[in-house]
Amino acid sequence: MGTENTEVEISEPLLVAVGGVGKEVEVETIPEWKDQITIRGLTVSAMLGTLFCVITHKLNLTVGIIPSLNVAAGLLGFFFVKSWTSFLSRLGFSIRPFTRQENTVIQTCVVACYGLAFSGGFGSYLIAMDERTYRLIGASYPGNRAEDVKNPGLWWMMGFLFVVSFLGLFSLVPLRKVMVMDYKLTYPSGTATAMLINSFHTNSGAELAGKQVKSLGKYLSLSLCWSCFKWFFSGIGDSCGFDNFPSLGLTLFKNTFYFDFSPTYVGCGLICPHIVNSSVLFGAILSWGFLWPFIAQHAGDWYPADLGSNDFKGLYGYKVFIAIALILGDGLYNLIKIIAVTIKEIWSSSNKHKLPVMHEFPVSEESKVVVEQKKRDEIFLGDRIPSWFAASGYVGLAAVSTAAMPMIFPPLKWYLVLCAYIVAPALAFCNSYGTGLTDWSLASSYGKIGLFMFASIVGSDGGGVIAGLAACGVMMSIVSTAADLMQDFKTGYLTLSSAKSMFVSQIVGTAMGCIIAPLTFWLFWTAFDVGSPDGPYKAPYAVIFREMAILGVEGFSELPKHCLAICCGFFVAALAINLLRDVTPKKVSRFIPIPMAMAVPFYIGAYFAIDMFVGTIILFVWEQINPKEAEDYAGAVASGLICGDGMWTIPSAVLSIFRINPPICMYFGTSLSR
């Protein structure tokens, strides 16, 4: 999912004051780009990249909502390197100073690494190809052929990531000056990360960062201990433990309304905006509170009453396809909106020669703002990345990928891959530009467009399902990594980091991700029953993406009774809600739900929506009592809760691999069942 646009206007000169750059810049020595990339930095990046890949996989395979971990990456990178340098200094060693440029490189490397755990499709298009998802949909389901199955394999997944993940990095490099300096796109997340890193490397900022790290460590420890404690009561199967605690009563529990004591989801509630959490809860109430019970009353009329709970010709089909309708409606609206905004702003820039995205301050020869601006421009343009290098890199990698992709996915012919790579740079530009304006990456929307197009072109007999899913991966990887790179260029620009060091750290982080992301996914795959609708790792988007591919091949003829009409209603509703959010005043629109967030619980259940809403209530009360403290520490507390629970996943998976089961099953039922 994309991040919600906060619509905060940021001016670059403000960053000087907030980040503490000001007077320090005049005497600060900027390291060469090679010195900004260090062995200790890459070591820390690999450690944090592994942790964040585990967290991303866990979220991807459970609810599919991935909050931004950029702040945690910058904060933990600062903590580990500072702790290491302080320790060695006390032992009398001469240590190279830890600069904000090195901090930026670490953050960039970590984000590039764990980004592949999402864009690599381990919770969506790749796992949608596997035999479990095929059997879940049903062998008799039209368009769901046994030939369109490719089970996860560690080596082919690594190979796939290596041949598709680097092209996005080369696609827009020649436009970095245009996007960052000429158009002055804000890239809100990249700008906020730069402000954070700049603040770490001042005296007052370092003191606050130390307190934030202590807060993160405290809640990480609590979360880790709580997750370990929960494990002892989770028994064998999926009905034991605190994860199945009927905290709101047994009647609501049957409709998935309960608090499952998950630190991860509570942490997500603390990080995600209030409107996202409220939208998720609203979607849960609408679907599991009203819509599914209403459709269930028509069992025997709308669909056969004796179908299994996971049969797509029954209630399960309504759940999946209505969720798809909401997701597609939201994605299509925002895609058209951002393309329209992009065209409008480019047209304006051709007339005005600049985009009115950031405030300009009066030019004065004695202005510190102008001095700082010139310093940033000089450093950003100093270490050039030749356009010929970027172009030849893209062409060379595209040639390798065009030859390799049909070997991995035979239904996706070489000429189809070539067509995708010809179109991809234009889509990457649209997504990067839109992200710079709105902070909302629509990589998954571009991927779904590729999925439908290539699935329908190849057709059922030619393996359209596999071809569509693989094409989705190609498109998602390019547009996602291109937007990430441009956002990192913005961060580097504001932290006086070299563009070349940003580019190299992105390449190194991507290479790490091509190895670490499949390895950490394989841990889940071998230890847990991934994809089971009754297990903790349901992989909800696997079914959704495979169904999208089947729809692209077969059309809508086999949907349950009235399902198509209901889906059309929700599709139109998603468009109307988004339009309403844009045309109403901000004081009204901030209370209108987001369709994409509403769609998530339609298929998964309401339990995680309860957890996230608990997190948003905690944050809301905290903001009312002490706004400054909430602003400073909420992100650290949330990151601690998420990281602690994520860390426990590793020993839990190891215990599962060795068939060491929890000793106690804590189960709740009615008194009559005893």
XYZ file of C-alpha atoms in Angstrom:
674
model
C 0.000 0.000 0.000
C 1.044 3.568 -0.493
C 1.464 6.048 2.282
C -1.209 8.624 2.991
C -0.377 12.112 1.820
C -0.054 14.372 4.824
C -0.095 17.518 2.650
C 2.505 19.275 4.769
C 4.290 21.977 2.796
C 8.023 21.943 3.432
C 10.427 24.631 2.378
C 14.085 23.794 1.989
C 15.380 26.725 4.048
C 13.265 25.470 6.966
C 15.343 22.324 6.891
C 18.433 24.335 7.672
C 16.958 25.511 10.925
C 15.354 22.221 11.868
C 18.207 20.029 10.787
C 20.776 22.184 12.430
C 22.755 22.637 9.240
C 23.040 26.436 9.297
C 26.410 27.625 10.593
C 27.852 24.135 10.864
C 27.847 23.744 7.092
C 30.465 26.464 6.691
C 33.049 24.458 8.629
C 31.776 20.951 7.946
C 34.070 18.779 5.883
C 32.116 16.740 3.377
C 33.628 13.258 2.863
C 34.357 11.972 -0.623
C 31.628 9.729 -1.975
C 33.758 6.611 -1.446
C 34.325 7.564 2.205
C 30.565 7.861 2.764
C 30.245 4.116 2.085
C 32.006 2.213 4.876
C 32.395 -1.422 5.911
C 30.757 -0.741 9.285
C 27.870 0.988 7.517
C 27.306 -1.928 5.134
C 27.504 -4.395 8.037
C 24.846 -2.497 9.971
C 22.779 -2.221 6.777
C 22.860 -6.004 6.290
C 21.787 -6.613 9.906
C 18.925 -4.122 9.792
C 17.965 -5.215 6.283
C 17.549 -8.785 7.537
C 15.405 -7.674 10.482
C 13.204 -5.428 8.346
C 12.819 -8.144 5.676
C 11.474 -10.481 8.369
C 9.062 -7.782 9.570
C 7.928 -6.994 6.005
C 7.350 -10.672 5.213
C 5.348 -11.124 8.405
C 3.114 -8.159 7.591
C 2.880 -9.113 3.917
C 1.794 -12.671 4.727
C -0.751 -11.623 7.361
C -2.499 -8.349 6.503
C -0.618 -6.851 3.553
C -0.242 -3.394 5.156
C 3.405 -2.299 5.280
C 4.069 0.894 7.261
C 7.101 3.004 6.449
C 10.152 1.850 8.400
C 12.431 4.637 7.120
C 12.504 6.407 10.487
C 13.376 3.176 12.289
C 16.133 2.483 9.726
C 17.699 5.914 10.239
C 17.357 5.761 14.017
C 18.704 2.221 14.447
C 21.529 2.914 11.983
C 22.533 5.928 14.054
C 22.299 3.921 17.293
C 24.398 0.932 16.167
C 27.223 2.918 14.581
C 27.322 5.464 17.420
C 27.419 2.663 19.993
C 30.224 0.923 18.115
C 32.316 4.070 17.697
C 31.801 5.058 21.351
C 32.837 1.583 22.521
C 36.029 1.566 20.436
C 36.865 5.132 21.475
C 36.740 4.138 25.134
C 39.210 1.359 24.355
C 41.607 3.945 22.945
C 41.173 3.265 19.246
C 41.191 6.109 16.732
C 37.787 6.041 15.041
C 36.589 7.735 11.887
C 33.782 10.181 12.796
C 30.234 9.069 12.076
C 28.789 11.609 9.641
C 25.265 12.302 8.497
C 26.347 11.240 5.007
C 27.248 7.763 6.293
C 23.966 7.690 8.227
C 22.124 8.518 4.991
C 23.930 5.737 3.115
C 22.924 3.210 5.806
C 19.293 4.298 5.702
C 19.270 4.142 1.883
C 20.846 0.688 1.860
C 18.395 -0.713 4.431
C 15.320 0.667 2.644
C 16.535 -0.719 -0.712
C 17.079 -4.118 0.918
C 13.744 -4.557 2.683
C 11.884 -2.875 -0.187
C 12.448 -6.061 -2.215
C 10.585 -8.060 0.428
C 7.522 -6.122 -0.751
C 8.100 -5.467 -4.469
C 9.587 -8.970 -4.859
C 6.064 -10.367 -4.647
C 6.611 -12.806 -1.779
C 3.160 -12.005 -0.451
C 1.467 -11.350 -3.792
C 2.333 -12.275 -7.378
C 5.128 -14.842 -6.742
C 3.273 -16.844 -4.129
C 0.105 -16.603 -6.252
C 1.808 -19.036 -8.648
C 2.211 -21.813 -6.077
C 0.309 -25.085 -5.783
C -1.315 -24.195 -2.452
C -3.002 -21.142 -3.963
C -4.009 -23.201 -7.000
C -5.661 -25.836 -4.770
C -7.283 -23.182 -2.581
C -9.072 -21.706 -5.595
C -9.979 -25.185 -6.795
C -8.866 -27.457 -9.634
C -12.336 -27.288 -11.205
C -12.431 -23.489 -11.234
C -12.468 -22.198 -14.859
C -9.100 -20.784 -15.903
C -7.290 -22.224 -12.859
C -5.098 -24.779 -14.629
C -2.617 -27.176 -13.032
C -0.119 -26.155 -15.727
C -0.133 -22.591 -14.357
C 1.720 -23.539 -11.182
C 5.264 -22.649 -10.168
C 6.189 -23.421 -6.582
C 8.617 -21.164 -4.706
C 12.254 -22.135 -5.039
C 15.104 -20.347 -3.317
C 17.454 -20.237 -6.308
C 14.999 -19.245 -9.023
C 13.540 -16.508 -6.772
C 17.030 -15.087 -6.226
C 17.686 -15.251 -9.963
C 14.388 -13.538 -10.725
C 15.150 -10.664 -8.345
C 18.645 -10.205 -9.752
C 17.381 -9.901 -13.347
C 14.494 -7.470 -12.658
C 15.389 -5.406 -9.577
C 18.226 -3.247 -10.931
C 16.591 -1.831 -14.050
C 14.530 0.717 -12.134
C 17.733 2.170 -10.665
C 19.075 2.991 -14.136
C 15.809 4.130 -15.719
C 15.609 7.665 -14.261
C 19.173 8.503 -13.176
C 19.631 11.121 -15.964
C 16.554 12.979 -14.628
C 17.771 13.334 -11.019
C 18.704 17.023 -11.454
C 15.375 17.780 -13.148
C 13.284 16.036 -10.477
C 15.181 17.182 -7.374
C 16.661 20.585 -8.261
C 14.697 22.002 -11.204
C 11.186 20.813 -10.350
C 11.973 20.931 -6.596
C 9.644 18.012 -5.892
C 9.165 17.588 -2.159
C 9.258 13.780 -1.766
C 7.780 14.205 1.738
C 9.111 10.919 3.182
C 12.595 11.576 1.814
C 12.519 15.142 3.134
C 11.323 14.011 6.570
C 14.080 11.390 6.694
C 16.662 14.043 5.817
C 15.366 16.291 8.599
C 15.634 13.361 11.024
C 19.204 12.474 10.022
C 20.305 16.120 10.076
C 18.895 16.480 13.589
C 20.799 13.400 14.823
C 24.097 15.036 14.028
C 23.637 18.119 16.201
C 24.146 18.280 19.971
C 20.465 18.698 20.841
C 19.403 16.258 18.157
C 21.845 13.601 19.346
C 20.442 13.916 22.871
C 16.876 13.416 21.615
C 18.006 10.534 19.392
C 19.533 8.854 22.447
C 16.232 9.101 24.298
C 14.360 7.790 21.266
C 16.699 4.812 21.049
C 16.134 4.023 24.737
C 12.391 4.191 24.185
C 12.661 1.958 21.126
C 14.830 -0.534 23.020
C 12.439 -0.653 25.976
C 9.388 -1.401 23.862
C 11.346 -3.781 21.641
C 12.264 -5.788 24.749
C 8.680 -5.753 26.030
C 7.346 -6.817 22.636
C 9.914 -9.600 22.292
C 9.202 -10.948 25.793
C 5.437 -10.758 25.257
C 5.665 -12.617 21.938
C 7.788 -15.300 23.601
C 5.270 -15.568 26.474
C 2.360 -15.896 24.013
C 4.101 -18.743 22.214
C 3.951 -21.030 25.262
C 0.121 -20.937 25.194
C -0.386 -21.205 21.415
C -0.452 -25.026 21.320
C -0.784 -27.055 18.124
C -3.154 -25.803 15.453
C -4.738 -22.408 14.927
C -7.368 -22.142 17.683
C -5.157 -21.783 20.764
C -3.503 -18.921 22.611
C -3.868 -15.178 22.949
C -4.161 -14.886 19.155
C -7.637 -16.418 19.530
C -8.755 -14.634 22.696
C -12.510 -13.740 22.498
C -11.968 -10.384 24.155
C -15.277 -8.963 22.804
C -17.364 -12.095 23.403
C -17.841 -15.364 21.552
C -20.522 -14.057 19.181
C -18.276 -11.306 17.833
C -15.330 -13.715 17.921
C -17.079 -15.916 15.338
C -17.157 -12.873 13.036
C -13.426 -12.216 13.690
C -14.048 -9.232 16.007
C -11.512 -9.664 18.811
C -8.277 -8.171 20.119
C -5.451 -10.649 19.487
C -2.722 -8.919 21.557
C -0.381 -8.418 18.579
C 2.364 -5.823 19.224
C 2.960 -5.597 15.455
C -0.559 -4.443 14.615
C -0.720 -2.068 17.577
C 2.603 -0.625 16.385
C 1.197 -0.245 12.872
C -1.715 1.667 14.413
C 0.751 4.042 16.069
C 2.591 4.703 12.789
C -0.266 4.809 10.274
C -2.385 7.990 10.090
C -5.642 8.020 12.058
C -7.702 8.012 8.853
C -6.012 4.808 7.651
C -6.702 2.975 10.920
C -10.271 4.270 11.035
C -10.808 3.231 7.402
C -9.600 -0.287 8.160
C -11.999 -0.565 11.110
C -14.863 0.867 9.047
C -14.174 -1.707 6.332
C -14.162 -4.487 8.931
C -17.499 -3.389 10.396
C -19.069 -2.975 6.943
C -17.942 -6.389 5.692
C -17.880 -8.729 8.699
C -20.562 -6.883 10.639
C -23.163 -6.445 7.878
C -22.291 -7.585 4.346
C -21.083 -11.164 4.940
C -23.893 -12.035 7.407
C -26.403 -10.637 4.868
C -24.986 -12.713 1.986
C -24.749 -15.785 4.251
C -28.510 -15.539 4.809
C -28.976 -16.214 1.073
C -27.010 -19.483 1.121
C -28.973 -22.001 -0.930
C -30.307 -19.267 -3.208
C -27.323 -17.188 -4.298
C -24.870 -20.078 -3.920
C -25.029 -23.752 -2.822
C -25.301 -24.009 0.963
C -23.095 -27.102 1.260
C -19.912 -25.492 -0.108
C -16.733 -25.346 1.928
C -15.633 -22.151 3.655
C -12.877 -21.636 1.066
C -14.878 -22.408 -2.098
C -14.869 -19.539 -4.596
C -18.370 -20.410 -5.779
C -19.682 -19.559 -2.313
C -19.282 -16.808 0.297
C -15.500 -16.952 -0.074
C -15.828 -15.769 -3.684
C -17.812 -12.697 -2.615
C -15.124 -11.821 -0.057
C -12.268 -12.001 -2.546
C -13.916 -10.329 -5.552
C -15.498 -7.455 -3.633
C -12.090 -6.744 -2.049
C -10.556 -6.786 -5.562
C -13.236 -4.340 -6.779
C -12.417 -1.852 -4.018
C -8.653 -2.183 -4.567
C -8.949 -1.714 -8.334
C -11.358 1.219 -7.995
C -9.056 3.015 -5.560
C -5.927 2.210 -7.575
C -7.453 3.287 -10.895
C -8.700 6.595 -9.486
C -5.355 7.509 -7.913
C -3.450 6.385 -10.986
C -5.509 8.650 -13.261
C -5.360 11.459 -10.712
C -1.568 11.396 -10.354
C -0.987 11.094 -14.112
C -3.305 14.082 -14.603
C -1.458 16.069 -11.901
C 1.862 15.113 -13.484
C 0.784 16.277 -16.955
C -0.659 19.486 -15.521
C 2.486 20.325 -13.559
C 4.801 19.510 -16.474
C 2.680 21.729 -18.704
C 2.878 24.500 -16.093
C 6.632 24.080 -15.817
C 7.057 24.494 -19.561
C 5.341 27.871 -19.281
C 6.734 29.044 -15.943
C 10.099 27.233 -16.088
C 9.622 25.900 -12.572
C 7.096 24.042 -10.476
C 5.386 25.830 -7.574
C 6.053 22.956 -5.197
C 8.366 24.572 -2.652
C 8.507 28.109 -1.345
C 11.296 30.305 -2.680
C 12.909 32.797 -0.350
C 14.088 36.265 -1.444
C 17.538 36.020 -2.968
C 20.176 37.897 -1.031
C 23.932 37.677 -1.494
C 24.388 37.583 2.259
C 21.593 35.099 2.885
C 22.634 31.903 4.639
C 19.790 30.231 2.813
C 21.415 30.993 -0.536
C 24.815 29.821 0.725
C 23.296 26.568 1.898
C 21.406 26.159 -1.386
C 24.583 26.619 -3.405
C 26.426 24.163 -1.175
C 23.762 21.500 -1.701
C 23.698 22.081 -5.461
C 27.484 21.906 -5.702
C 27.716 18.618 -3.789
C 24.739 17.049 -5.552
C 26.151 17.837 -8.998
C 29.796 17.289 -8.049
C 29.935 13.521 -8.415
C 28.232 13.026 -11.751
C 26.682 9.794 -12.946
C 27.073 9.973 -16.751
C 23.861 9.644 -18.748
C 25.573 7.236 -21.139
C 26.364 4.966 -18.182
C 22.742 4.950 -17.031
C 21.412 4.374 -20.555
C 23.866 1.593 -21.363
C 23.211 0.025 -17.955
C 19.472 -0.025 -18.596
C 19.843 -1.428 -22.113
C 22.343 -4.071 -20.995
C 20.255 -5.193 -18.012
C 17.096 -5.187 -20.151
C 18.833 -7.445 -22.684
C 19.913 -9.876 -19.965
C 16.460 -9.849 -18.380
C 14.711 -10.286 -21.755
C 16.764 -13.427 -22.333
C 16.478 -14.746 -18.763
C 12.797 -14.169 -17.932
C 11.431 -16.761 -20.436
C 13.801 -19.316 -18.866
C 12.253 -18.679 -15.444
C 8.668 -18.192 -16.703
C 8.290 -19.918 -20.126
C 4.791 -18.469 -20.869
C 6.246 -14.937 -20.732
C 7.887 -14.738 -24.156
C 10.944 -12.603 -24.795
C 9.119 -10.103 -27.008
C 6.566 -9.463 -24.248
C 9.382 -8.755 -21.776
C 10.985 -6.427 -24.293
C 7.709 -4.541 -24.731
C 7.448 -4.169 -20.950
C 10.946 -2.679 -20.751
C 10.233 -0.227 -23.573
C 7.160 1.117 -21.767
C 8.525 0.853 -18.208
C 10.670 4.058 -18.074
C 7.625 6.211 -18.884
C 5.610 4.527 -16.133
C 8.581 4.828 -13.759
C 8.703 8.565 -14.440
C 4.962 8.936 -13.762
C 5.240 7.003 -10.497
C 8.377 8.856 -9.340
C 6.854 12.220 -10.193
C 3.605 11.336 -8.444
C 5.492 10.120 -5.384
C 7.405 13.397 -5.294
C 4.156 15.369 -5.321
C 1.929 13.217 -3.104
C 4.207 10.729 -1.262
C 1.990 7.986 -2.664
C 3.708 5.241 -4.693
C 1.323 3.355 -6.972
C 3.728 0.562 -7.912
C 1.139 -2.139 -7.214
C -1.398 -0.345 -9.449
C 1.041 -0.283 -12.371
C 1.768 -3.951 -11.657
C -1.931 -4.846 -11.824
C -2.236 -3.073 -15.189
C 0.612 -5.225 -16.520
C -1.011 -8.301 -14.987
C -4.342 -7.815 -16.778
C -2.777 -6.781 -20.095
C -0.285 -9.637 -20.416
C -2.677 -12.275 -19.032
C -5.288 -11.343 -21.643
C -2.692 -11.163 -24.460
C -1.231 -14.604 -23.723
C -4.596 -16.249 -23.008
C -5.516 -19.366 -21.056
C -3.987 -21.976 -23.367
C -0.658 -20.145 -23.518
C -0.235 -19.891 -19.749
C -1.707 -16.417 -19.314
C -1.954 -16.721 -15.535
C 1.791 -17.254 -15.051
C 2.650 -14.714 -17.765
C 0.409 -12.072 -16.183
C 1.781 -12.614 -12.681
C 5.385 -12.518 -13.924
C 4.717 -9.346 -15.947
C 3.216 -7.808 -12.804
C 6.533 -8.456 -11.068
C 8.518 -6.831 -13.871
C 6.415 -3.659 -13.813
C 6.246 -3.415 -10.007
C 9.994 -3.834 -9.585
C 10.911 -1.097 -12.063
C 8.442 1.585 -10.989
C 8.978 0.882 -7.280
C 12.796 0.989 -7.295
C 12.824 4.077 -9.542
C 10.612 5.988 -7.101
C 12.703 4.798 -4.132
C 15.915 5.932 -5.809
C 14.563 9.397 -6.585
C 13.334 9.722 -3.005
C 16.816 8.764 -1.777
C 18.366 11.371 -4.103
C 16.174 13.946 -2.359
C 17.320 12.727 1.067
C 20.953 12.802 -0.053
C 20.528 16.281 -1.516
C 19.270 17.644 1.816
C 21.924 15.867 3.919
C 24.785 17.023 1.677
C 25.422 13.450 0.546
C 26.894 12.591 -2.836
C 24.475 11.495 -5.558
C 27.004 8.838 -6.517
C 27.090 7.412 -2.972
C 23.263 7.320 -2.983
C 23.256 5.447 -6.289
C 25.933 2.968 -5.189
C 24.258 2.350 -1.814
C 20.969 1.688 -3.638
C 22.727 -0.865 -5.841
C 24.408 -2.508 -2.840
C 21.153 -2.528 -0.839
C 19.282 -4.006 -3.807
C 21.933 -6.723 -4.176
C 21.579 -7.491 -0.462
C 17.814 -7.633 -0.856
C 18.084 -10.079 -3.776
C 19.716 -12.523 -1.348
C 18.264 -11.616 2.052
C 14.608 -11.248 0.995
C 14.346 -14.774 -0.507
C 16.292 -16.297 2.401
C 14.053 -14.735 5.047
C 10.942 -15.703 3.036
C 12.239 -19.259 2.832
C 12.362 -19.285 6.628
C 8.617 -18.591 6.703
C 7.903 -20.993 3.847
C 9.639 -23.976 5.471
C 8.555 -23.271 9.050
C 4.884 -22.314 8.638
C 1.889 -23.327 6.567
C 2.002 -20.202 4.411
C -1.174 -19.622 2.408
C -3.517 -21.644 4.614
C -6.757 -19.634 5.095
C -7.035 -20.953 8.654
C -3.425 -20.310 9.667
C -1.611 -17.218 10.937
C 0.103 -16.570 7.565
C -2.856 -16.487 5.181
C -0.996 -14.643 2.394
C -4.266 -12.896 1.459
C -2.952 -11.180 -1.650
C -1.800 -14.481 -3.180
C -5.395 -15.502 -3.824
C -6.351 -11.988 -4.916
C -3.528 -11.708 -7.463
C -4.160 -15.187 -8.911
C -7.853 -14.387 -9.236
C -6.963 -11.149 -11.036
C -4.840 -13.123 -13.496
C -7.683 -15.616 -14.033
C -10.104 -12.740 -14.601
C -7.721 -11.323 -17.195
C -7.821 -14.671 -19.009
C -11.401 -15.874 -18.479
C -13.552 -12.819 -17.766
C -16.414 -12.666 -15.247
C -18.647 -15.568 -16.343
C -18.073 -17.838 -13.335
C -18.697 -15.424 -10.468
C -21.366 -16.344 -7.860
C -24.900 -14.982 -8.244
C -25.145 -11.158 -7.944
C -21.379 -11.038 -7.228
C -20.584 -9.048 -10.377
C -23.318 -6.498 -9.617
C -22.112 -6.052 -6.029
C -18.505 -5.753 -7.242
C -19.503 -3.062 -9.756
C -21.263 -1.201 -6.951
C -18.179 -1.253 -4.738
C -15.923 -0.327 -7.676
C -18.053 2.747 -8.395
C -18.240 3.487 -4.660
C -14.426 3.484 -4.464
C -14.247 6.005 -7.315
C -16.972 8.171 -5.734
C -15.392 8.118 -2.253
C -12.005 9.167 -3.667
C -13.640 11.940 -5.679
C -15.481 13.085 -2.564
C -12.202 13.165 -0.630
C -10.701 15.458 -3.280
C -13.588 17.901 -3.808
C -14.641 18.443 -0.185
C -12.828 20.849 2.177
C -9.978 19.378 4.184
C -11.916 19.680 7.459
C -14.505 17.330 5.916
C -12.311 15.086 3.743
C -10.121 14.041 6.678
C -13.103 12.090 8.015
C -13.878 10.292 4.720
C -12.459 6.727 4.660
C -9.857 5.464 2.190
C -11.220 2.630 -0.016
C -7.859 0.843 -0.315
C -7.594 0.596 3.477
C -11.244 -0.437 3.755
C -10.657 -3.360 1.372
C -7.982 -5.109 3.437
C -10.239 -6.573 6.191
C -12.924 -7.610 3.674
C -10.956 -10.767 2.955
C -8.662 -11.166 5.972
C -10.934 -10.493 8.949
C -11.596 -7.801 11.538
C -9.150 -8.827 14.276
C -6.150 -6.810 13.072
C -8.399 -3.768 12.528
C -9.213 -3.879 16.264
C -5.493 -3.978 17.098
C -4.649 -1.083 14.783
C -7.511 0.976 16.139
C -6.215 0.382 19.681
C -2.892 1.807 18.451
C -4.563 4.872 16.951
C -6.551 5.474 20.184
C -3.326 5.318 22.212
C -1.711 7.821 19.852
C -4.752 10.110 19.861
C -4.895 10.239 23.673
C -1.119 10.728 23.818
C -1.355 13.644 21.365
C -4.047 15.279 23.503
C -2.098 14.897 26.752
C 1.422 15.710 25.504
C 1.656 16.577 21.772
C 5.435 17.218 21.800
C 6.225 13.920 23.501
C 3.903 12.044 21.135
C 5.606 13.648 18.135
C 9.086 12.774 19.421
C 8.504 9.241 20.693
C 5.465 7.674 18.963
C 7.545 6.474 16.010
C 10.182 4.984 18.311
C 7.576 3.175 20.435
C 5.820 1.825 17.330
C 9.107 0.692 15.780
C 10.048 -1.064 19.021
C 6.741 -2.942 19.149
C 7.017 -4.003 15.497
C 10.719 -4.927 15.655
C 10.381 -6.926 18.894
C 7.519 -9.014 17.550
C 9.370 -9.424 14.261
C 12.522 -10.603 16.025
C 10.571 -13.351 17.804
C 9.502 -14.682 14.383
C 13.049 -15.990 13.789
C 13.342 -18.241 16.920
C 9.672 -19.215 16.478
C 10.405 -20.370 12.924
C 13.499 -22.287 14.050
C 11.468 -24.069 16.758
C 8.824 -24.940 14.174
C 11.427 -26.328 11.755
C 12.718 -28.640 14.494
C 9.115 -29.628 15.341
C 9.279 -28.186 18.849
C 5.669 -27.305 19.662
C 4.321 -24.973 22.360
C 3.570 -26.943 25.560
C 0.145 -25.420 26.347
C -3.027 -24.856 24.337
C -5.147 -22.075 25.851
C -8.611 -22.417 24.325
C -11.858 -20.520 24.896
C -15.355 -21.866 24.298
C -18.867 -21.734 25.690
C -19.516 -23.350 29.065
C -21.897 -25.811 27.340
C -19.017 -27.173 25.278
C -17.235 -28.547 28.358
